[in-house]
Coordinates of C-alpha atoms and ligand atoms in Angstrom, one line a residue:
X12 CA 34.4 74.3 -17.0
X13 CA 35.8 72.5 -13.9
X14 CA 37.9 69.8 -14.8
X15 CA 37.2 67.1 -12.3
X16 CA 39.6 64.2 -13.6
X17 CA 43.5 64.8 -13.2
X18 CA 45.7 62.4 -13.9
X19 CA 48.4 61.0 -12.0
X20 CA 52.2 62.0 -11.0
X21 CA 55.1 61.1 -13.3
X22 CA 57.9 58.8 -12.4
X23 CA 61.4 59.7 -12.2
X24 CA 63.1 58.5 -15.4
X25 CA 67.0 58.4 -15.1
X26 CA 68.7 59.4 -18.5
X27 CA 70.2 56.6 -20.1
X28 CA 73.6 56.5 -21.9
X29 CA 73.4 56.1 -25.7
X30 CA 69.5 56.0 -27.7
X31 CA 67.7 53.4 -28.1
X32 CA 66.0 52.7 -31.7
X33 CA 62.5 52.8 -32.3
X34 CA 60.6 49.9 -31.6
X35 CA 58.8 47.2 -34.6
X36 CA 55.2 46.2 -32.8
X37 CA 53.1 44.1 -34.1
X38 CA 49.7 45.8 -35.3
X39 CA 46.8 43.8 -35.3
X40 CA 45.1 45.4 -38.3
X41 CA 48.6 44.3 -40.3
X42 CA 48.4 41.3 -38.1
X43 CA 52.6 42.1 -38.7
X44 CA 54.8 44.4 -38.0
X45 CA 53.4 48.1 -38.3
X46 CA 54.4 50.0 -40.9
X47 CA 55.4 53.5 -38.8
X48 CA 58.3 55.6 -40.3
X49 CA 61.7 54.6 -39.4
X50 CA 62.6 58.0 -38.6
X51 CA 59.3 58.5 -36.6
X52 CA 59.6 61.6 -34.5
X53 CA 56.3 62.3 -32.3
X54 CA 54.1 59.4 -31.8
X55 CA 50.6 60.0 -30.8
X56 CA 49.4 57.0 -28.8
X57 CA 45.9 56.7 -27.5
X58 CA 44.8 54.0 -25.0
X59 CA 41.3 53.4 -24.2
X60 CA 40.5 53.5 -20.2
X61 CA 38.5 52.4 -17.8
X62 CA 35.5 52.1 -17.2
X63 CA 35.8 52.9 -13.7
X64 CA 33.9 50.1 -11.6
X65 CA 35.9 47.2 -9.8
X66 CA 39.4 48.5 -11.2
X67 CA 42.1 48.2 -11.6
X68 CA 42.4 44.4 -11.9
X69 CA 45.3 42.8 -13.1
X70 CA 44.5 42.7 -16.5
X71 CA 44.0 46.3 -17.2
X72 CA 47.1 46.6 -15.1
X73 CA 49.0 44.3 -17.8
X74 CA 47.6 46.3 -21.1
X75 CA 48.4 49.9 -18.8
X76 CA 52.0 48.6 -18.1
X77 CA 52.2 47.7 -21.4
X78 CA 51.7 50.8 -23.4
X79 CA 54.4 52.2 -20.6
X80 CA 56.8 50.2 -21.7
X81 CA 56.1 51.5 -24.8
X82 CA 55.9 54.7 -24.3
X83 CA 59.5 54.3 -22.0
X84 CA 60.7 52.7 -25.3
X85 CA 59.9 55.3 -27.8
X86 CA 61.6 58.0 -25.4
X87 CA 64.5 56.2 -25.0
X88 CA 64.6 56.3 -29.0
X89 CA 63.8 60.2 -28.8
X90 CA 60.6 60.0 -29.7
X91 CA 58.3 63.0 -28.5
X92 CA 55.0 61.5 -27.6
X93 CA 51.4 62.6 -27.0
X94 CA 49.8 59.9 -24.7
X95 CA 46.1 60.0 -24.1
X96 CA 44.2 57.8 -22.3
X97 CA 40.1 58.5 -21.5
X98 CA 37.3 57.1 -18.7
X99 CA 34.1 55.9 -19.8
X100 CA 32.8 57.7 -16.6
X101 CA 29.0 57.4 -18.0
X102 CA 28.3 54.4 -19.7
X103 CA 25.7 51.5 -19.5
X104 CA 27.7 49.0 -16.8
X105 CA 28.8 51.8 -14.6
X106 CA 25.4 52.9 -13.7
X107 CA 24.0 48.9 -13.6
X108 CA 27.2 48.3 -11.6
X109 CA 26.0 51.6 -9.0
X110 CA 22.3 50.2 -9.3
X111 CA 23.2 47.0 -8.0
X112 CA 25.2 48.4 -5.2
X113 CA 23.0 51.3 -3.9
X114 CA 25.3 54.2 -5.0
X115 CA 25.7 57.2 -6.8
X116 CA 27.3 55.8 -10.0
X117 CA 29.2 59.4 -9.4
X118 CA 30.6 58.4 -6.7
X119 CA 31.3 55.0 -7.7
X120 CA 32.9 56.4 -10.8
X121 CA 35.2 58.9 -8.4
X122 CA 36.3 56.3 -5.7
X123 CA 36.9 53.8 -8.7
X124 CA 39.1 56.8 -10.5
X125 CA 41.3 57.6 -7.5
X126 CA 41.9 53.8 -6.9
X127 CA 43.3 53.6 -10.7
X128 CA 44.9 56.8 -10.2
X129 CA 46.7 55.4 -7.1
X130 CA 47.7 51.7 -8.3
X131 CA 49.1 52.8 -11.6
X132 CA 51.3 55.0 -9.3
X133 CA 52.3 52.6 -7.2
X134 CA 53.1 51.1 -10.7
X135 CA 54.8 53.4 -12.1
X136 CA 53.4 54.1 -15.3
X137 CA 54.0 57.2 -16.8
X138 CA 50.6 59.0 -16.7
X139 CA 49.0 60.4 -19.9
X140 CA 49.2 64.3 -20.8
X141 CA 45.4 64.4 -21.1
X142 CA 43.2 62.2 -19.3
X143 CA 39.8 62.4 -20.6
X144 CA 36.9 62.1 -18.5
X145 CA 33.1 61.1 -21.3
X146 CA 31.6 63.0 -19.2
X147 CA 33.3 66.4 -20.0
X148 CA 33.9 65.4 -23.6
X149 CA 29.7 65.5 -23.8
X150 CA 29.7 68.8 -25.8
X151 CA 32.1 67.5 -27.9
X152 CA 30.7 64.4 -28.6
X153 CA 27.0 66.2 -28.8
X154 CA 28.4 68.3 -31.6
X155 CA 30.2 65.1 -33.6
X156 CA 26.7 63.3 -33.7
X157 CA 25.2 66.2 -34.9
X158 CA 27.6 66.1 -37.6
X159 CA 27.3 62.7 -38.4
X160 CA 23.5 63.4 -38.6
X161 CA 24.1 66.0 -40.7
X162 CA 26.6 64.7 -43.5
X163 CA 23.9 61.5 -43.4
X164 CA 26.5 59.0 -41.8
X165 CA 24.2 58.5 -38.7
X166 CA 19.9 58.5 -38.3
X167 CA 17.2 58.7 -35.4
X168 CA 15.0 55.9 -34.5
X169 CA 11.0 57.4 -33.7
X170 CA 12.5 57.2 -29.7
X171 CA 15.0 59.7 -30.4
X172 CA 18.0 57.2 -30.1
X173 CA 20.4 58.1 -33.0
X174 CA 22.9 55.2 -34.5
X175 CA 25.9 55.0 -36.9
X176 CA 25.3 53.7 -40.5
X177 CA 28.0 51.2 -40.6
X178 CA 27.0 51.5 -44.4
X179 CA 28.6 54.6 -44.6
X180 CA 31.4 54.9 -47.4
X181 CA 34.6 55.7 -45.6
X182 CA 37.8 55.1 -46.8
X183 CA 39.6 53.0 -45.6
X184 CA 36.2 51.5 -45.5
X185 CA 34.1 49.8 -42.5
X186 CA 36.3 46.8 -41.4
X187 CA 39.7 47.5 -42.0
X188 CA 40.8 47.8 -38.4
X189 CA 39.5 44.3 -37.5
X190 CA 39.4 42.2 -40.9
X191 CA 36.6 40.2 -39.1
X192 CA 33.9 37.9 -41.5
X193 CA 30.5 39.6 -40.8
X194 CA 29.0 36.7 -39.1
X195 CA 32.1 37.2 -36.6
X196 CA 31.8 40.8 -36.1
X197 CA 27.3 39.8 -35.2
X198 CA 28.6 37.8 -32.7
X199 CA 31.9 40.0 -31.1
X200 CA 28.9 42.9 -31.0
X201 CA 26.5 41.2 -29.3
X202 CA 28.8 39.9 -26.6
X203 CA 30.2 43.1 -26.1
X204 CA 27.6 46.0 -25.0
X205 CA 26.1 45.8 -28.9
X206 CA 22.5 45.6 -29.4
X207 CA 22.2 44.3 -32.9
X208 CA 18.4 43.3 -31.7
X209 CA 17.0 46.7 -31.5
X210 CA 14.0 46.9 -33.8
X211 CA 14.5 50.3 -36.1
X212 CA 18.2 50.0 -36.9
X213 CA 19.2 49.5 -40.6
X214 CA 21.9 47.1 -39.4
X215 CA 22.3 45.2 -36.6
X216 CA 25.7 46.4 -35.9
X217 CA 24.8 50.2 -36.4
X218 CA 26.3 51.4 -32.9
X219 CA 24.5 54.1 -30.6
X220 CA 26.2 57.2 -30.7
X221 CA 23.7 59.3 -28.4
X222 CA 20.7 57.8 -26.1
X223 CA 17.5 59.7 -25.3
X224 CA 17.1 60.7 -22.0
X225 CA 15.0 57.7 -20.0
X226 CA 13.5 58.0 -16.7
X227 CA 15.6 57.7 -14.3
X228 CA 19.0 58.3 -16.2
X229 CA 21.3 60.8 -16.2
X230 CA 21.4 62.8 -19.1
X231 CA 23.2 66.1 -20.3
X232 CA 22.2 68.7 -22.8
X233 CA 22.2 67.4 -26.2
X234 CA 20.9 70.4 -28.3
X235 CA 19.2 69.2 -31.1
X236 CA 19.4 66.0 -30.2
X237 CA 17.8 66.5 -27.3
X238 CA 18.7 65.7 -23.7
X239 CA 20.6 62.6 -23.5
X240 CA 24.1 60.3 -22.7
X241 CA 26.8 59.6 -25.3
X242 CA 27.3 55.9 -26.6
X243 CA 30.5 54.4 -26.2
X244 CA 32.8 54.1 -29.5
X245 CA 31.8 58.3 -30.4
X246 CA 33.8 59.0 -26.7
X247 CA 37.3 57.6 -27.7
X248 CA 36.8 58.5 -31.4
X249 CA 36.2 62.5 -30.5
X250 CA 38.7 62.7 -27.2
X251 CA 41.4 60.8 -29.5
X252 CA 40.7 63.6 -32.1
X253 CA 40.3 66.5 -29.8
X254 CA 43.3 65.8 -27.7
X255 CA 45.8 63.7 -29.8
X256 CA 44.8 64.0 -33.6
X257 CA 44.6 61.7 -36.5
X258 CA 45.7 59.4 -37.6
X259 CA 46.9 58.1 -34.4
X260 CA 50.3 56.5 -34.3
X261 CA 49.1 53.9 -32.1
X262 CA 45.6 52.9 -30.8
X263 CA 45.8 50.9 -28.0
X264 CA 43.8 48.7 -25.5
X265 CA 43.5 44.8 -24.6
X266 CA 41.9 42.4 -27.2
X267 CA 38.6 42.5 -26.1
X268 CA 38.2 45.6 -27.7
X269 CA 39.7 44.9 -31.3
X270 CA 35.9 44.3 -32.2
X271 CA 33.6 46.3 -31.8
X272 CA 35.4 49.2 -30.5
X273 CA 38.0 49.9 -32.0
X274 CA 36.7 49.3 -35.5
X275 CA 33.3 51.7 -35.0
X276 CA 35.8 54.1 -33.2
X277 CA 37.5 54.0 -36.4
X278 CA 34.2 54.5 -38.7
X279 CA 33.2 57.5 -36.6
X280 CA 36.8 58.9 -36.8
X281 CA 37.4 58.4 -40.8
X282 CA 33.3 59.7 -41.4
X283 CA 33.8 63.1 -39.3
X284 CA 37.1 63.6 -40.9
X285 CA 38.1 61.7 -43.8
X286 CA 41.3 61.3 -42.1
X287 CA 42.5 57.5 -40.9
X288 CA 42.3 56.7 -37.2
X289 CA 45.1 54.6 -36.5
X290 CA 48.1 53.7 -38.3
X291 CA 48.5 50.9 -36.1
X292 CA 46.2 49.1 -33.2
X293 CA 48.2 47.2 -30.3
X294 CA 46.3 44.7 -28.7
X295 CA 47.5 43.4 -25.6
X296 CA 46.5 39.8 -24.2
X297 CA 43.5 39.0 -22.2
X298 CA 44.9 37.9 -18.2
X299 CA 42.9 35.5 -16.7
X300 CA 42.5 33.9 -13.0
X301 CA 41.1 30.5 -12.3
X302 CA 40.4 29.5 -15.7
X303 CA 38.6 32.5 -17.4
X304 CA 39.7 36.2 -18.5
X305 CA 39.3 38.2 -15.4
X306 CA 36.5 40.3 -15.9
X307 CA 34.5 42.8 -13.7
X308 CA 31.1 41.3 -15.1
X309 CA 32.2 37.8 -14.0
X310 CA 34.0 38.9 -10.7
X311 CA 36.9 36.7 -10.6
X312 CA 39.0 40.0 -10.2
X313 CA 42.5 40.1 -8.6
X314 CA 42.9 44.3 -7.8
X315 CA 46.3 45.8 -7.7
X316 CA 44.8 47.8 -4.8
X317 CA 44.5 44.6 -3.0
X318 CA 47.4 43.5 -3.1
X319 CA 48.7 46.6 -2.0
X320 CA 47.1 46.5 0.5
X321 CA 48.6 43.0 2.0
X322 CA 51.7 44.9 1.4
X323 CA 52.9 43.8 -2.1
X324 CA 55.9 45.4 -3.6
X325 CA 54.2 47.4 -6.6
X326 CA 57.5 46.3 -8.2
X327 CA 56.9 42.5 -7.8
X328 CA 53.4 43.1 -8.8
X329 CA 55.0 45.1 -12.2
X330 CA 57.7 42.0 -12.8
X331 CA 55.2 39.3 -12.7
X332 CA 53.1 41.7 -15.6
X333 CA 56.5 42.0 -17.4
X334 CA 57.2 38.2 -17.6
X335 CA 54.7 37.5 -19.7
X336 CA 54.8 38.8 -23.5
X337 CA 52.1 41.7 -24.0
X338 CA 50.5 39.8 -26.9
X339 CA 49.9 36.5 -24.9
X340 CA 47.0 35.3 -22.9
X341 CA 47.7 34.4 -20.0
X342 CA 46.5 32.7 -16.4
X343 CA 47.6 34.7 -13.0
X344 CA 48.3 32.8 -9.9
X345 CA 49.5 33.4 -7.2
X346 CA 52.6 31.5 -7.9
X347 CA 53.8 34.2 -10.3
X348 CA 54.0 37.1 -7.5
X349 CA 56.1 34.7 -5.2
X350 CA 58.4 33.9 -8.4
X351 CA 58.5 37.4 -9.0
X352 CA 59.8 38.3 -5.2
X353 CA 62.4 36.5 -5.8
X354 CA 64.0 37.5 -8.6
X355 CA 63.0 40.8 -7.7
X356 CA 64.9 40.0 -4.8
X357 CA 68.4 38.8 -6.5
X358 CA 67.8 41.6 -8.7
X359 CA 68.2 44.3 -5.7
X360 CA 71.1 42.3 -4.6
X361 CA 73.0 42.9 -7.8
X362 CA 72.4 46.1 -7.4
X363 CA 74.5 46.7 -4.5
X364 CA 77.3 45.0 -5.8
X365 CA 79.6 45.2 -8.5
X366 CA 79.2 44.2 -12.6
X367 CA 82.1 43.9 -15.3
X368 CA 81.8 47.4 -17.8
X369 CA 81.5 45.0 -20.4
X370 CA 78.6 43.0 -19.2
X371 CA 76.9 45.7 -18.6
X372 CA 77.3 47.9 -21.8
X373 CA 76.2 44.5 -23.5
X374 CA 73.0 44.0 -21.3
X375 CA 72.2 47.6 -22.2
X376 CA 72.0 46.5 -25.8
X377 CA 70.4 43.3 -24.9
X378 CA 67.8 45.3 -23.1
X379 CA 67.3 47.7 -26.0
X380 CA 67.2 45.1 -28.6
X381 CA 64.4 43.2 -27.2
X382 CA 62.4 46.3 -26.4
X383 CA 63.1 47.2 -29.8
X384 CA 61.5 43.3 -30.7
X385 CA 58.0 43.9 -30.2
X386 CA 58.8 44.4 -26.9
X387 CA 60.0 41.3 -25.6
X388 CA 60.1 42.2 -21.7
X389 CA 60.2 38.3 -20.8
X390 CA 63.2 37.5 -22.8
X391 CA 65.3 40.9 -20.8
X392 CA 63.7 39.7 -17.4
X393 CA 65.4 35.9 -17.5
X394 CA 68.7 38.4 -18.9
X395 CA 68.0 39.8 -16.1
X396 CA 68.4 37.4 -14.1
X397 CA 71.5 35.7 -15.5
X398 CA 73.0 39.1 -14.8
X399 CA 71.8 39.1 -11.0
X400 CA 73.9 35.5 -11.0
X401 CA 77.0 37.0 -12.5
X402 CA 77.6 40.0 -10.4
X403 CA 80.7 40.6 -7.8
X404 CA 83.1 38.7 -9.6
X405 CA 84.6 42.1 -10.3
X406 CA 83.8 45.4 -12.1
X407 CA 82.6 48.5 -10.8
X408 CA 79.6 50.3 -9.1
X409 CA 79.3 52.7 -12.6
X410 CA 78.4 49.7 -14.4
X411 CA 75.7 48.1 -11.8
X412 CA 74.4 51.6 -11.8
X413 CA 74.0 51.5 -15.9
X414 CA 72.0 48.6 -15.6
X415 CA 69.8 49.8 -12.6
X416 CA 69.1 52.7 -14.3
X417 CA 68.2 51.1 -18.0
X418 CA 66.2 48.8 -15.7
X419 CA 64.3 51.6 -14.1
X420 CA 63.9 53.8 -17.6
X421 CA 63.1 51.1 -20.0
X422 CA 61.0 48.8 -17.8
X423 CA 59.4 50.8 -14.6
X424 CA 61.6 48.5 -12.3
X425 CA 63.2 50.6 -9.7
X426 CA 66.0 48.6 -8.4
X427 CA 66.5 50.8 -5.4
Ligands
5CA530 N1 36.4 52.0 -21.0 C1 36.5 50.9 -22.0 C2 37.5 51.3 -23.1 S1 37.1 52.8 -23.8 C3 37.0 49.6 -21.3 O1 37.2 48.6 -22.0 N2 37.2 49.7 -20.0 S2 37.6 48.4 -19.1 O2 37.7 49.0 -17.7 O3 36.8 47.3 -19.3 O4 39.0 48.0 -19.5 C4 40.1 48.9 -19.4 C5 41.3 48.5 -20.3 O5 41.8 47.2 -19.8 C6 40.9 48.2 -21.7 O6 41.9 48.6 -22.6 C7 40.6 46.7 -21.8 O7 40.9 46.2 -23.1 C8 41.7 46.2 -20.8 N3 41.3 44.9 -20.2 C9 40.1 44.6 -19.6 N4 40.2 43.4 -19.1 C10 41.4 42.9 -19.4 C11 42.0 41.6 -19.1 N5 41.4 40.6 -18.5 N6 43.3 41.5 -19.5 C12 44.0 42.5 -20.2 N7 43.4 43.7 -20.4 C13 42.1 43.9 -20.1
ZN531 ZN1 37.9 53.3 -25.9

């Protein structure tokens, strides 16, 4: 089979004296600290993607960057890690969002893809090992509804559409991921792409797992269940299995998706497998612009490729991302990306000159202990620039390079 997605190309990461230790992040199923092993050696880590229309935005550029620092944070602790990250290439708002527009929702999918592709390595985020498209996980999915179907977790309506009994006794059980009251979870599904209206269902949140071909629709081979498109939480649930395994060590996204997605993509994942999904789900903050979370369906949308575009330093862009902890909401302006120039700025000053050993070996701890903190990127960039401040009193270029280099390694800042 042709794969059509590939993902992007990796930074360089400079090697950085000494190992780091592995990081304590806060899991939002524990709402604390997760409970992964001290002595944790591979770390599968699973983020979901885009749903490639109007990306990438600055807010899936924040949860992106992120899981990077994450991800540069469990290297520098020698951790071996599996990173995969899929597109929801087919999925209800893609082909409204081609309707509307007059295209081919494949080539609005494609164009969309290559932008995100492009910004995030501008951004330099480390790109996933397998980078998952829906579309090509369809005979995968079409064969883990069937499944479902079988062992009596899932059921057709008379149209053909087949749901997910939430009902289904899985252990841990329907709701652990989330901890949400019931009349909660009605409302987080119905806001986001649930139909707890349909007439037929057995509960109004039973999610789709595969849609009946309609006219006008694209729709693949489903074999017994007929020609048809996958629904949206089966997608991550069997490209998270297929190409990372369970459980995960971290399932990752922003907090818009701690209900319904991540919770039915843990049902479907614990009912085909009896295995748990996640050991841990990191949920970064929503970012919003001019007063509400910036969202493709409500078009207030500031795109990294934009600002690219009218020649923004992808490193600026990256810092203002990093000053703001991953967990908190937070408003963009355009305040932020002219603060961020200029410390940017006295940071590549420092660079050229000189710091005291000293200094430097203790900012490298400084650095690593915050990462370590639930990764507290705000608290190393105002270190940061205290450091840019202290510079050229004396010391040598060995020790400006250290801090360049844990700069570039640990955060994605390239000093040069
Ligand atoms: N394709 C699905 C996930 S399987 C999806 O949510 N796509 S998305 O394009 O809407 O979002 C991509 C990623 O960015 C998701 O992890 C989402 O949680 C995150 N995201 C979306 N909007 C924001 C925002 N305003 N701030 C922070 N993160 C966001
Ligand atoms: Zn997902």
């Amino acid at each position: 089979m042709l794969v059509r997605v590939k993902s992007w190309s990796t930074p360089q990461i400079p090697v950085v004296a000494g190992r780091g230790k592995r990081p304590t992040v806060f899991c939002s199923s524990h709402r604390g600290p997760a409970d992964t092993p001290r002595k944790l050696k591979e770390a599968r880590l699973y983020v979901c993607g885009i749903t490639p229309y109007d990306a990438t935005h600055l807010g899936h550029a924040a949860t992106y960057v992120a899981f990077d620092v994450l991800q540069r944070v469990w290297r520098d602790a020698g951790v071996d890690v599996t990173y995969v990250q899929n597109i929801t290439d087919i999925d209800d708002p893609l082909l409204e969002r081609a309707d509307a527009r007059g295209v081919d929702w494949r080539e609005l999918a494609d164009s969309q893809i290559d932008l995100f592709r492009s910004d995030m390595e501008a951004l330099r985020v480390i790109p996933p090992e397998s980078y998952i498209g829906a579309v090509e996980a369809i005979p995968r999915v079409v064969e883990a509804v069937q499944r479902l179907l079988d062992s009596g977790a899932a059921y057709t309506l008379d149209n053909g559409d087949v749901y997910y009994r939430v009902g289904t006794r899985i252990d841990p059980p329907f709701g652990s991921a989330s901890h949400l009251e019931r009349h909660e979870m009605l409302e987080l599904f119905a806001e986001r792409g649930g139909d707890p209206e349909t007439p037929g269902k057995e509960d109004p949140l039973d999610p789709l797992l595969w849609r009946t071909e309609r006219p006008g629709e694209p729709s693949w081979d489903g074999g017994r269940l007929g020609p048809g498109r996958p629904g949206w939480h089966i997608e991550c649930a069997v490209i998270a299995h297929d190409h990372a395994g369970f459980p995960l060590t971290v399932q990752g996204g922003g907090s818009d998706l701690v209900f319904p997605h991540h919770e039915m993509c843990a049902a479907h994942a614990t009912a085909l497998t009896g295995k748990q999904f996640a050991k841990a789900y990191m949920h970064v903050g929503m970012v919003g612009y001019e007063g509400e979370k910036m969202s493709k369906s409500k078009g207030n949308l500031v795109l990294v490729s934009r600002l690219l575009q009218q020649g923004e330093d992808p490193m600026a862009i990256r810092a203002v991302l990093l000053s703001h902890h991953y967990r908190s909401d937070w408003m963009y302006t355009e305040g932020l990306l002219v603060e961020a120039r200029t410390r940017l700025a006295a940071w590549r000053r420092a660079a050229q000159s000189v710091t005291d050993p000293d200094a430097a070996e203790e900012l490298l701890q400084d650095i690593r202990g915050n990462l370590v903190d639930d990764l507290d990127t705000p608290t190393i960039l105002d270190d940061l620039d205290d450091w840019a401040e202290s510079v050229g009193a004396g010391g040598t270029r060995e020790a400006t390079q250290l801090v360049v280099d844990a700069v570039d390694a640990l955060l994605g800042i390239d000093l040069r």
